[in-house]
Coordinates of C-alpha atoms and ligand atoms in Angstrom, one line a residue:
M1 CA 123.9 -6.8 -34.3
K2 CA 120.6 -6.7 -36.0
L3 CA 120.1 -3.6 -38.2
L4 CA 116.9 -4.3 -40.0
D5 CA 113.9 -6.5 -39.6
I6 CA 113.2 -7.7 -43.1
T7 CA 109.8 -9.1 -43.6
E8 CA 108.6 -11.0 -46.6
P9 CA 105.8 -9.2 -48.3
G10 CA 102.5 -10.5 -47.2
Q11 CA 104.1 -12.6 -44.6
H12 CA 101.9 -11.2 -41.8
S13 CA 98.8 -12.2 -43.6
I14 CA 99.6 -15.9 -43.8
A15 CA 98.0 -18.5 -41.6
I16 CA 97.9 -22.2 -42.1
G17 CA 95.2 -24.8 -41.6
I18 CA 95.9 -27.8 -39.5
D19 CA 94.1 -31.1 -39.3
L20 CA 95.4 -32.4 -36.0
G21 CA 94.2 -36.0 -36.4
T22 CA 94.1 -39.0 -34.0
T23 CA 96.1 -41.1 -36.5
N24 CA 97.6 -38.6 -38.9
S25 CA 98.0 -34.8 -39.1
L26 CA 98.3 -32.5 -42.1
V27 CA 98.9 -28.9 -42.9
A28 CA 97.4 -26.9 -45.8
I29 CA 97.5 -23.3 -46.9
A30 CA 95.1 -21.2 -49.0
E31 CA 95.9 -18.4 -51.4
N32 CA 93.1 -16.5 -53.1
G33 CA 90.6 -19.2 -52.2
H34 CA 92.9 -21.9 -53.6
A35 CA 94.0 -24.4 -50.9
R36 CA 96.8 -27.0 -51.2
V37 CA 98.6 -29.2 -48.7
I38 CA 102.1 -28.6 -47.6
G39 CA 104.1 -31.7 -46.7
G40 CA 102.5 -35.1 -46.5
L41 CA 100.6 -36.8 -43.7
L42 CA 102.5 -36.8 -40.4
P43 CA 101.6 -39.8 -38.2
S44 CA 100.3 -38.4 -34.9
V45 CA 102.9 -40.4 -32.9
V46 CA 105.4 -39.0 -30.4
A47 CA 108.3 -40.8 -28.9
Y48 CA 110.5 -39.7 -26.0
E49 CA 113.8 -41.3 -26.8
K50 CA 116.7 -41.6 -24.3
I51 CA 119.1 -38.6 -24.0
G52 CA 116.1 -36.2 -24.3
K53 CA 115.5 -36.5 -28.0
I54 CA 111.9 -36.3 -29.1
S55 CA 110.8 -37.8 -32.4
V56 CA 107.5 -37.4 -34.1
G57 CA 105.9 -39.2 -37.1
E58 CA 107.3 -42.2 -38.9
E59 CA 110.4 -42.3 -36.9
A60 CA 108.5 -42.3 -33.6
K61 CA 106.5 -45.3 -34.8
K62 CA 109.7 -47.4 -34.5
N63 CA 109.8 -46.8 -30.8
P64 CA 107.8 -49.5 -28.9
L65 CA 107.1 -46.9 -26.1
A66 CA 105.8 -44.3 -28.6
I67 CA 102.6 -42.5 -27.7
H68 CA 99.8 -42.9 -30.1
S69 CA 96.3 -41.3 -30.3
I70 CA 97.1 -38.5 -27.8
K71 CA 94.1 -36.7 -29.2
R72 CA 91.8 -39.1 -27.4
R73 CA 93.2 -37.7 -24.1
M74 CA 92.9 -34.0 -24.8
G75 CA 89.7 -33.9 -22.8
N76 CA 91.6 -35.0 -19.8
A77 CA 94.1 -32.1 -19.8
G78 CA 95.1 -32.7 -16.1
E79 CA 96.3 -36.2 -16.8
K80 CA 100.0 -37.0 -16.3
I81 CA 101.6 -39.4 -18.7
D82 CA 104.8 -41.2 -17.9
V83 CA 107.5 -40.8 -20.5
T84 CA 111.0 -42.0 -19.9
G85 CA 111.3 -40.5 -16.4
K86 CA 109.1 -37.5 -16.9
K87 CA 105.5 -36.9 -16.4
L88 CA 103.8 -34.9 -19.2
T89 CA 100.3 -33.7 -20.0
P90 CA 98.4 -34.5 -23.2
V91 CA 98.8 -30.8 -24.0
E92 CA 102.6 -31.0 -23.9
I93 CA 102.7 -34.2 -26.0
S94 CA 100.3 -32.8 -28.6
A95 CA 102.4 -29.7 -28.8
E96 CA 105.3 -31.8 -30.1
I97 CA 103.2 -32.8 -33.1
L98 CA 102.2 -29.2 -33.8
K99 CA 105.9 -28.1 -33.5
V100 CA 106.9 -30.5 -36.2
L101 CA 104.0 -29.5 -38.4
K102 CA 104.9 -25.8 -38.0
K103 CA 108.6 -26.3 -38.7
R104 CA 108.0 -28.5 -41.7
A105 CA 105.6 -26.0 -43.2
E106 CA 108.0 -23.2 -42.6
K107 CA 110.8 -25.0 -44.3
L108 CA 108.7 -25.7 -47.4
L109 CA 107.2 -22.2 -47.5
G110 CA 110.4 -20.4 -46.7
Y111 CA 109.0 -18.1 -44.0
E112 CA 107.9 -18.1 -40.4
I113 CA 104.3 -19.1 -39.6
K114 CA 102.6 -17.7 -36.5
K115 CA 98.9 -18.3 -37.0
A116 CA 96.7 -21.2 -37.6
V117 CA 93.2 -22.5 -37.8
I118 CA 93.0 -26.0 -36.1
T119 CA 90.2 -28.5 -36.6
V120 CA 88.7 -30.4 -33.7
P121 CA 85.9 -33.0 -33.6
A122 CA 82.4 -31.4 -33.3
Y123 CA 81.9 -33.2 -30.0
F124 CA 85.1 -31.8 -28.3
D125 CA 84.1 -30.1 -25.1
D126 CA 85.5 -27.0 -23.5
T127 CA 88.5 -28.7 -21.9
A128 CA 89.5 -30.5 -25.1
R129 CA 89.2 -27.2 -27.1
N130 CA 91.1 -25.2 -24.5
A131 CA 93.7 -28.0 -24.4
T132 CA 94.1 -27.9 -28.2
K133 CA 94.6 -24.1 -28.0
D134 CA 97.2 -24.5 -25.2
A135 CA 99.1 -27.1 -27.2
A136 CA 99.2 -24.7 -30.1
R137 CA 100.5 -21.9 -27.9
L138 CA 103.2 -24.2 -26.6
A139 CA 104.2 -24.8 -30.2
G140 CA 104.4 -21.1 -30.9
L141 CA 101.2 -20.9 -32.9
E142 CA 98.4 -18.4 -32.3
V143 CA 95.0 -20.1 -32.9
L144 CA 92.9 -17.8 -35.0
R145 CA 89.9 -20.2 -34.6
L146 CA 89.1 -23.8 -33.8
I147 CA 86.7 -25.2 -36.3
N148 CA 84.8 -28.5 -36.3
E149 CA 86.2 -31.1 -38.6
P150 CA 82.9 -31.7 -40.5
T151 CA 82.6 -28.0 -41.0
A152 CA 86.1 -27.8 -42.5
A153 CA 85.3 -30.8 -44.8
A154 CA 82.2 -29.0 -46.0
L155 CA 84.2 -25.8 -46.7
A156 CA 86.8 -27.8 -48.7
Y157 CA 83.9 -29.0 -50.9
G158 CA 83.0 -25.4 -51.5
L159 CA 79.6 -26.1 -50.0
D160 CA 79.6 -22.5 -48.7
K161 CA 79.4 -21.2 -52.2
G162 CA 75.7 -21.0 -52.8
A163 CA 75.0 -24.5 -51.5
E164 CA 71.8 -24.6 -49.7
G165 CA 70.5 -27.5 -47.7
I166 CA 71.6 -30.4 -45.6
Y167 CA 74.8 -32.4 -46.0
A168 CA 76.3 -35.4 -44.2
I169 CA 80.0 -35.8 -43.5
Y170 CA 81.1 -39.4 -43.1
D171 CA 84.5 -39.5 -41.5
L172 CA 86.3 -42.9 -41.0
G173 CA 89.9 -42.5 -39.9
G174 CA 92.3 -44.8 -38.2
G175 CA 90.8 -45.1 -34.8
T176 CA 87.5 -43.2 -34.9
F177 CA 84.3 -42.9 -36.8
D178 CA 82.3 -39.7 -36.9
I179 CA 79.1 -38.8 -38.8
S180 CA 77.8 -35.2 -38.8
I181 CA 74.9 -33.6 -40.4
L182 CA 75.3 -30.0 -41.5
K183 CA 72.9 -27.4 -42.7
M184 CA 73.9 -24.7 -45.0
E185 CA 71.9 -21.6 -45.5
N186 CA 73.1 -18.2 -47.0
G187 CA 76.7 -19.3 -46.3
V188 CA 75.9 -20.2 -42.7
F189 CA 77.1 -23.6 -41.6
Q190 CA 75.3 -25.2 -38.8
V191 CA 76.2 -28.6 -37.4
L192 CA 72.7 -30.1 -36.7
A193 CA 73.8 -33.3 -35.1
T194 CA 76.8 -35.6 -34.6
A195 CA 77.3 -39.2 -33.6
G196 CA 80.1 -41.8 -34.0
D197 CA 82.1 -44.5 -32.4
T198 CA 85.4 -43.5 -30.8
M199 CA 86.7 -47.0 -31.1
L200 CA 86.1 -47.9 -34.7
G201 CA 88.4 -47.3 -37.6
G202 CA 91.1 -48.6 -39.9
D203 CA 93.0 -50.0 -37.0
D204 CA 90.2 -52.6 -36.6
F205 CA 90.5 -53.6 -40.2
D206 CA 94.3 -54.0 -39.9
R207 CA 93.8 -56.2 -36.9
E208 CA 91.2 -58.4 -38.6
I209 CA 93.3 -58.8 -41.7
A210 CA 96.5 -59.6 -39.7
E211 CA 94.7 -62.2 -37.7
Y212 CA 93.2 -63.8 -40.9
L213 CA 96.5 -63.8 -42.8
G214 CA 98.7 -64.5 -39.7
C215 CA 100.9 -61.5 -40.6
D216 CA 101.9 -58.3 -38.7
L217 CA 99.9 -55.1 -38.7
Y218 CA 102.2 -53.3 -41.2
E219 CA 101.8 -56.1 -43.7
A220 CA 98.0 -56.1 -43.1
R221 CA 97.8 -52.4 -43.8
R222 CA 99.7 -52.8 -47.1
K223 CA 97.4 -55.6 -48.2
K224 CA 94.3 -53.6 -47.1
E225 CA 95.3 -50.7 -49.3
N226 CA 95.2 -52.9 -52.3
S227 CA 91.8 -53.9 -51.0
S228 CA 90.6 -57.2 -52.3
K229 CA 87.2 -58.8 -52.2
E230 CA 88.6 -61.3 -49.8
F231 CA 89.0 -58.7 -47.1
E232 CA 85.7 -57.1 -47.5
K233 CA 84.0 -60.0 -45.7
L234 CA 86.3 -59.4 -42.7
I235 CA 85.6 -55.7 -42.4
A236 CA 81.9 -55.8 -43.5
P237 CA 80.6 -56.0 -39.8
Y238 CA 82.5 -52.7 -39.0
I239 CA 81.1 -51.0 -42.0
D240 CA 77.6 -52.2 -41.1
R241 CA 78.0 -50.6 -37.7
T242 CA 78.9 -47.2 -39.2
L243 CA 75.8 -47.4 -41.4
Q244 CA 73.7 -48.3 -38.4
I245 CA 75.0 -45.2 -36.5
C246 CA 74.2 -43.1 -39.6
A247 CA 70.7 -44.5 -39.7
D248 CA 70.2 -44.0 -36.0
L249 CA 71.4 -40.4 -36.1
I250 CA 69.1 -39.6 -39.0
E251 CA 66.2 -41.0 -37.0
D252 CA 67.2 -39.2 -33.8
S253 CA 67.6 -35.9 -35.5
G254 CA 64.3 -36.0 -37.2
I255 CA 65.9 -35.3 -40.6
Q256 CA 64.4 -37.1 -43.6
K257 CA 67.0 -39.1 -45.6
N258 CA 65.8 -37.5 -48.8
E259 CA 66.5 -34.0 -47.3
I260 CA 70.2 -34.9 -47.4
K261 CA 71.7 -33.4 -50.6
G262 CA 75.1 -35.0 -50.4
V263 CA 77.4 -37.1 -48.3
V264 CA 81.1 -36.0 -48.1
L265 CA 83.6 -38.8 -47.5
V266 CA 86.5 -37.9 -45.2
G267 CA 89.3 -40.0 -43.6
G268 CA 91.8 -42.4 -45.0
S269 CA 89.6 -45.5 -44.5
T270 CA 86.9 -44.2 -46.9
R271 CA 89.2 -45.2 -49.7
I272 CA 87.9 -48.7 -49.3
P273 CA 85.5 -49.3 -52.2
L274 CA 83.0 -51.3 -50.2
I275 CA 82.3 -48.2 -48.1
K276 CA 81.2 -46.2 -51.1
K277 CA 79.1 -49.1 -52.3
R278 CA 77.3 -49.5 -49.0
L279 CA 76.8 -45.8 -48.5
K280 CA 75.1 -45.6 -51.9
E281 CA 72.7 -48.2 -50.7
L282 CA 71.8 -46.0 -47.8
F283 CA 71.9 -42.5 -49.3
G284 CA 71.5 -43.2 -53.0
D285 CA 73.6 -41.6 -55.7
K286 CA 74.9 -38.5 -53.9
I287 CA 78.2 -39.5 -52.5
L288 CA 80.8 -36.7 -52.9
S289 CA 84.3 -38.2 -53.0
D290 CA 86.2 -36.1 -55.5
T291 CA 88.8 -34.7 -53.1
D292 CA 91.5 -36.8 -51.4
P293 CA 89.9 -38.0 -48.2
D294 CA 93.2 -37.5 -46.3
E295 CA 93.3 -33.8 -47.3
T296 CA 89.8 -32.6 -47.1
V297 CA 89.8 -31.4 -43.4
A298 CA 93.2 -29.6 -43.7
L299 CA 92.1 -27.9 -46.9
G300 CA 89.0 -26.6 -45.3
A301 CA 90.9 -25.3 -42.3
A302 CA 93.3 -23.5 -44.7
I303 CA 90.3 -21.8 -46.5
Q304 CA 88.9 -20.7 -43.2
A305 CA 92.4 -19.4 -42.1
E306 CA 92.6 -17.3 -45.2
N307 CA 89.0 -16.0 -44.7
L308 CA 89.8 -14.9 -41.2
I309 CA 93.1 -13.2 -42.2
K310 CA 91.5 -11.4 -45.0
G311 CA 88.7 -10.3 -42.7
S312 CA 86.0 -11.6 -44.9
E313 CA 82.6 -11.5 -43.3
N314 CA 82.6 -15.0 -41.9
L315 CA 79.5 -16.8 -40.9
L316 CA 80.7 -20.2 -39.9
L317 CA 78.5 -21.7 -37.3
D318 CA 79.2 -24.7 -35.2
V319 CA 77.2 -26.1 -32.3
T320 CA 77.7 -26.9 -28.7
P321 CA 77.4 -30.7 -28.3
L322 CA 75.9 -30.9 -24.8
S323 CA 73.4 -28.6 -23.0
L324 CA 74.7 -26.1 -20.5
G325 CA 72.8 -25.0 -17.4
L326 CA 72.7 -24.1 -13.7
E327 CA 71.8 -26.0 -10.6
T328 CA 68.5 -24.7 -9.1
M329 CA 66.7 -25.7 -5.9
G330 CA 66.2 -29.3 -5.2
G331 CA 69.3 -30.3 -7.2
L332 CA 67.6 -29.7 -10.5
A333 CA 69.5 -28.7 -13.6
E334 CA 68.0 -25.7 -15.4
K335 CA 69.2 -25.7 -19.0
I336 CA 70.3 -22.2 -20.2
I337 CA 71.8 -23.3 -23.6
Q338 CA 70.3 -26.4 -25.3
R339 CA 72.6 -28.9 -26.9
N340 CA 73.1 -28.4 -30.7
T341 CA 72.7 -24.6 -30.3
P342 CA 74.9 -22.8 -33.0
I343 CA 77.8 -20.9 -31.6
P344 CA 78.8 -18.2 -30.9
F345 CA 75.8 -17.8 -28.7
S346 CA 74.7 -16.1 -25.5
A347 CA 71.7 -16.6 -23.3
S348 CA 70.6 -15.2 -20.0
Q349 CA 68.2 -16.0 -17.3
E350 CA 67.1 -14.2 -14.1
F351 CA 67.1 -15.8 -10.7
T352 CA 66.1 -14.5 -7.4
T353 CA 66.8 -15.1 -3.7
Y354 CA 65.0 -17.7 -1.7
Q355 CA 65.5 -16.3 1.8
D356 CA 65.0 -12.9 3.3
G357 CA 68.3 -11.0 3.6
Q358 CA 70.1 -13.6 1.5
S359 CA 73.5 -12.1 0.7
L360 CA 75.2 -15.0 -1.2
M361 CA 74.1 -17.0 -4.2
K362 CA 75.9 -20.1 -5.4
I363 CA 76.2 -20.4 -9.1
H364 CA 76.9 -24.0 -10.2
V365 CA 77.4 -24.5 -13.9
V366 CA 76.6 -27.9 -15.2
Q367 CA 76.8 -29.7 -18.6
G368 CA 74.5 -32.6 -19.8
E369 CA 71.1 -33.6 -20.7
R370 CA 69.8 -35.1 -17.5
E371 CA 67.3 -33.4 -15.2
M372 CA 69.2 -33.9 -12.0
V373 CA 72.4 -32.1 -11.3
S374 CA 73.9 -35.3 -9.8
E375 CA 73.6 -37.0 -13.2
C376 CA 75.2 -34.0 -15.1
R377 CA 78.8 -33.0 -15.2
S378 CA 79.9 -30.1 -13.0
L379 CA 81.9 -27.5 -14.9
A380 CA 82.4 -24.7 -12.4
E381 CA 81.1 -23.3 -9.2
F382 CA 81.3 -19.7 -7.9
V383 CA 79.6 -17.5 -5.4
L384 CA 78.0 -14.2 -6.1
S385 CA 78.4 -12.3 -2.8
G386 CA 77.4 -8.9 -1.5
I387 CA 73.8 -9.2 -2.5
P388 CA 72.1 -6.3 -0.5
P389 CA 69.6 -7.4 2.1
M390 CA 66.3 -7.7 0.5
M391 CA 63.0 -9.7 0.9
A392 CA 63.1 -13.2 -0.5
G393 CA 62.2 -13.0 -4.2
T394 CA 63.0 -9.4 -4.8
A395 CA 66.7 -9.5 -5.8
R396 CA 67.2 -9.8 -9.5
I397 CA 70.2 -12.0 -10.3
K398 CA 70.9 -12.1 -14.0
V399 CA 73.1 -15.0 -15.1
I400 CA 74.6 -14.8 -18.6
F401 CA 76.1 -17.7 -20.5
V402 CA 78.4 -16.8 -23.5
I403 CA 80.0 -19.4 -25.7
D404 CA 82.5 -18.0 -28.1
A405 CA 83.2 -19.1 -31.7
D406 CA 85.8 -21.6 -30.3
G407 CA 83.2 -23.3 -28.1
I408 CA 84.5 -21.9 -24.9
L409 CA 82.0 -20.9 -22.2
T410 CA 82.1 -17.8 -19.9
V411 CA 79.4 -17.4 -17.2
S412 CA 78.7 -14.2 -15.3
A413 CA 76.2 -13.4 -12.6
T414 CA 75.1 -9.8 -11.8
E415 CA 72.8 -8.6 -9.1
E416 CA 70.9 -6.1 -11.2
T417 CA 69.7 -3.6 -8.6
T418 CA 73.3 -3.0 -7.4
A419 CA 75.2 -4.1 -10.5
K420 CA 77.4 -6.3 -8.3
A421 CA 79.0 -8.8 -10.8
Q422 CA 81.0 -11.9 -10.8
T423 CA 82.4 -13.8 -13.8
V424 CA 84.1 -17.1 -14.5
T425 CA 85.5 -18.6 -17.6
V426 CA 84.8 -22.2 -17.5
K427 CA 88.0 -24.1 -17.8
P428 CA 87.4 -27.4 -16.0
S429 CA 90.6 -29.2 -15.2
Y430 CA 89.2 -32.6 -16.1
G431 CA 87.4 -32.9 -19.4
L432 CA 85.2 -35.5 -20.9
S433 CA 86.5 -38.1 -23.2
E434 CA 84.6 -38.7 -26.4
D435 CA 83.3 -41.9 -24.9
E436 CA 82.0 -40.1 -21.9
I437 CA 80.0 -37.7 -24.1
E438 CA 78.6 -40.6 -25.9
K439 CA 77.8 -42.3 -22.7
M440 CA 76.1 -39.2 -21.3
L441 CA 73.9 -38.9 -24.4
R442 CA 73.0 -42.6 -24.3
E443 CA 72.1 -42.4 -20.6
F444 CA 70.0 -39.4 -21.4
M445 CA 68.1 -41.2 -24.1
E446 CA 67.6 -44.2 -21.9
N447 CA 66.5 -42.3 -18.8
A448 CA 64.6 -39.4 -20.4
R449 CA 61.1 -40.5 -19.2
A450 CA 62.2 -41.4 -15.7
D451 CA 64.1 -38.1 -15.5
I452 CA 61.1 -36.0 -16.4
T453 CA 59.0 -37.8 -13.7
E454 CA 61.8 -37.2 -11.2
R455 CA 62.1 -33.6 -12.2
L456 CA 58.3 -32.9 -11.9
L457 CA 58.3 -34.6 -8.4
K458 CA 61.2 -32.5 -7.3
E459 CA 59.5 -29.3 -8.5
S460 CA 56.4 -30.2 -6.6
Q461 CA 58.4 -30.9 -3.5
V462 CA 60.2 -27.5 -3.8
E463 CA 56.9 -25.7 -4.3
A464 CA 55.5 -27.4 -1.2
E465 CA 58.6 -26.4 0.8
I466 CA 58.3 -22.8 -0.3
A467 CA 54.6 -22.7 0.6
I468 CA 55.3 -24.2 4.1
K469 CA 58.0 -21.7 4.7
T470 CA 55.9 -18.8 3.7
V471 CA 53.0 -19.8 5.9
N472 CA 55.3 -20.6 8.9
D473 CA 56.9 -17.1 8.6
A474 CA 53.4 -15.5 8.5
L475 CA 52.2 -17.5 11.5
E476 CA 55.2 -16.4 13.4
K477 CA 54.6 -12.7 12.7
D478 CA 50.8 -12.5 12.6
G479 CA 49.6 -15.7 14.1
D480 CA 47.7 -13.8 16.7
L481 CA 45.2 -12.8 14.0
L482 CA 43.8 -16.3 13.9
A483 CA 41.3 -18.1 16.1
E484 CA 42.7 -21.2 17.7
N485 CA 40.8 -23.6 15.5
E486 CA 41.9 -21.6 12.4
S487 CA 45.6 -21.9 13.3
K488 CA 45.1 -25.6 14.2
A489 CA 43.6 -26.3 10.8
I490 CA 46.6 -24.6 9.1
E491 CA 49.1 -26.4 11.2
S492 CA 47.5 -29.8 10.6
Q493 CA 47.5 -29.2 6.8
I494 CA 51.2 -28.3 7.0
A495 CA 51.9 -31.5 8.9
S496 CA 50.1 -33.7 6.4
L497 CA 51.8 -31.9 3.5
K498 CA 55.2 -32.6 5.2
K499 CA 54.3 -36.2 5.4
L500 CA 53.3 -36.4 1.7
M501 CA 56.5 -34.7 0.6
K502 CA 58.5 -37.7 1.7
K503 CA 56.4 -39.9 -0.7
N504 CA 56.6 -40.0 -4.4
D505 CA 53.1 -39.0 -5.3
R506 CA 53.4 -35.8 -7.1
D507 CA 49.6 -35.3 -7.6
A508 CA 49.0 -35.7 -3.9
I509 CA 51.7 -33.2 -3.0
D510 CA 50.3 -30.7 -5.5
F511 CA 46.8 -31.1 -4.2
A512 CA 47.9 -30.7 -0.6
T513 CA 50.0 -27.6 -1.5
A514 CA 47.0 -26.0 -3.3
H515 CA 44.8 -26.9 -0.3
L516 CA 47.2 -25.2 2.1
N517 CA 47.3 -22.1 0.0
K518 CA 43.5 -22.1 -0.2
I519 CA 42.9 -22.4 3.6
C520 CA 45.4 -19.7 4.1
A521 CA 43.8 -17.2 1.7
P522 CA 41.6 -15.5 4.4
F523 CA 44.7 -15.3 6.7
A524 CA 46.6 -13.6 3.9
E525 CA 43.8 -11.1 3.6
M526 CA 43.8 -10.4 7.3
R527 CA 47.5 -9.8 7.2
M528 CA 47.1 -7.4 4.3
N529 CA 44.5 -5.4 6.2
R530 CA 46.7 -5.2 9.2
A531 CA 49.6 -4.0 7.1
M532 CA 47.4 -1.4 5.5
A533 CA 46.1 -0.2 8.8
S534 CA 49.6 0.3 10.2
V535 CA 50.5 2.3 7.2
L536 CA 47.4 4.4 7.5
Q537 CA 47.7 5.0 11.2
G538 CA 48.3 8.6 12.0
K539 CA 48.5 9.7 8.4
N540 CA 46.5 12.4 6.8
I541 CA 44.2 11.0 4.2
D542 CA 45.0 13.7 1.8
A543 CA 48.8 12.9 2.0
I544 CA 48.1 9.3 1.2
A545 CA 45.8 10.2 -1.7
K546 CA 48.6 12.4 -3.1
K547 CA 50.9 9.4 -3.1
L548 CA 48.5 7.2 -4.9
Ligands
ADP1 P1 92.6 -39.8 -38.4 O1 91.6 -38.8 -38.9 O2 92.1 -40.6 -37.3 O3 93.9 -39.1 -38.1 P2 93.1 -40.7 -41.2 O4 91.9 -40.0 -41.8 O5 94.4 -40.2 -41.4 O6 92.8 -40.8 -39.6 O7 92.9 -42.3 -41.6 C1 93.9 -43.2 -41.3 C2 93.4 -44.6 -41.7 O8 93.2 -44.7 -43.1 C3 94.5 -45.7 -41.4 O9 93.8 -46.7 -40.7 C4 94.9 -46.1 -42.8 O10 95.3 -47.4 -42.8 C5 93.6 -45.9 -43.6 N1 93.9 -45.8 -45.0 C6 94.7 -44.9 -45.7 N2 94.7 -45.2 -47.0 C7 93.9 -46.3 -47.2 C8 93.5 -47.2 -48.3 N3 93.9 -46.9 -49.5 N4 92.7 -48.2 -48.1 C9 92.2 -48.5 -46.9 N5 92.6 -47.8 -45.8 C10 93.4 -46.7 -45.9
MG2 MG1 90.6 -37.1 -39.3

């Protein structure tokens, strides 16, 4: 029988920071702004042994069927992975790593841990972020906040303390390379831009060295860590590639190289002396490498965890990596939140109905940079129903996008005249892999010009369509107002506009639409007069004057 619940003093106010890495993971804790790691690196490797035993870390590595780099698959949360007779999701597998990290930290600290800040790559999308939170929940951890890895690294360097300006975080791990550019202003962190290569890292160096020496990968890694000049030749092309990515990102983001005040080195592979040397050539003498590159991210997460627990006014800002928007007429994507917008963030836009008496409106949420919905990624779709019958163009449907501090999107739509609302939290079952995000951005760059042309053409076609519909409706109601030759002229203009709409000449479509509107102007006036006359009929002039 339990008589008393004895709690350690201060126990409630403890939260750890976790760097849940592709290759290695690490836990840290901060007390009074001072962060330290607890336990060493845990290889992010999980093995499902026979008889139901699960091993994680060094021991798992011995199993040839062990699962490596599960983090790469977090964006594909619905995936089922075969493990000795069972099918498990990336979330379940990742949870095993977190369970071990939690247990190990509890043993070393001597009390239970329930809360954590976990780091994720800046480009992780909704699915991968939600999946990371789910994995933590499975491991018995409440996630206080997900923060971007480069942001955590910057925090660990104390760049929040009065540092103003732009910093770069160069992160070269076992399997991935990331470069992020952060801006710090009044303690606000903003990720300005990120780039990288999801298939470049220390593993490549191991492979090259093993091939060169004719040894196995373990041997190669040992040799690498004593890094000799001999090996630098082998790995130089990879390092060149990371520098090229840095240079491209700087150019793409429009930031001047001399605006960058410091470059923080993160990731085990940045211990290789050649990297520092080459980075100095690119950035000059401002390479910051005075913390252990394995620990930086976890230490930053721990500092953020303490800040959140102590309720300090926290102004950490991360960004959303891809634009978010809605499908509009003609299959166009209307961006509501632009990529690289700091989060948390909300934005809204008003839409209206297209047809008289329209009672439903489809809200299709998409992600990506391209102009056409078909080229973007579909995140969610829902229908706002029960719009009261109104004339086309009079309903006011307000769509609100909210991204929370963890980067998770909620979309709601409200018909404002009746306050009829509908909301979805976007939790797509299939996420984007890091490669896919990269691919989407690359395609966007390559197609930007053609996309704009296509968008403008589509817009012209939609405008023409609306003009034709409006005129046809009017002809049906009040066509009798027109002389035969007048209605013939309008009909033939409609016919030639319809023909033009099938072609790709935007100017011709615009011209024909404008011409249709022009020749219909007298007709519109006649209709207005008729409407006025019917209102006035039988009414006392004084009564009308009172109303005006
Ligand atoms: P991740 O962030 O992907 O989990 P890490 O930052 O833990 O990865 O980096 C792991 C990589 O760092 C491995 O490829 C490892 O071999 C490499 N590494 C660690 N120490 C050294 C060293 N002294 N010299 C060269 N490479 C190193
Ligand atoms: Mg890492």
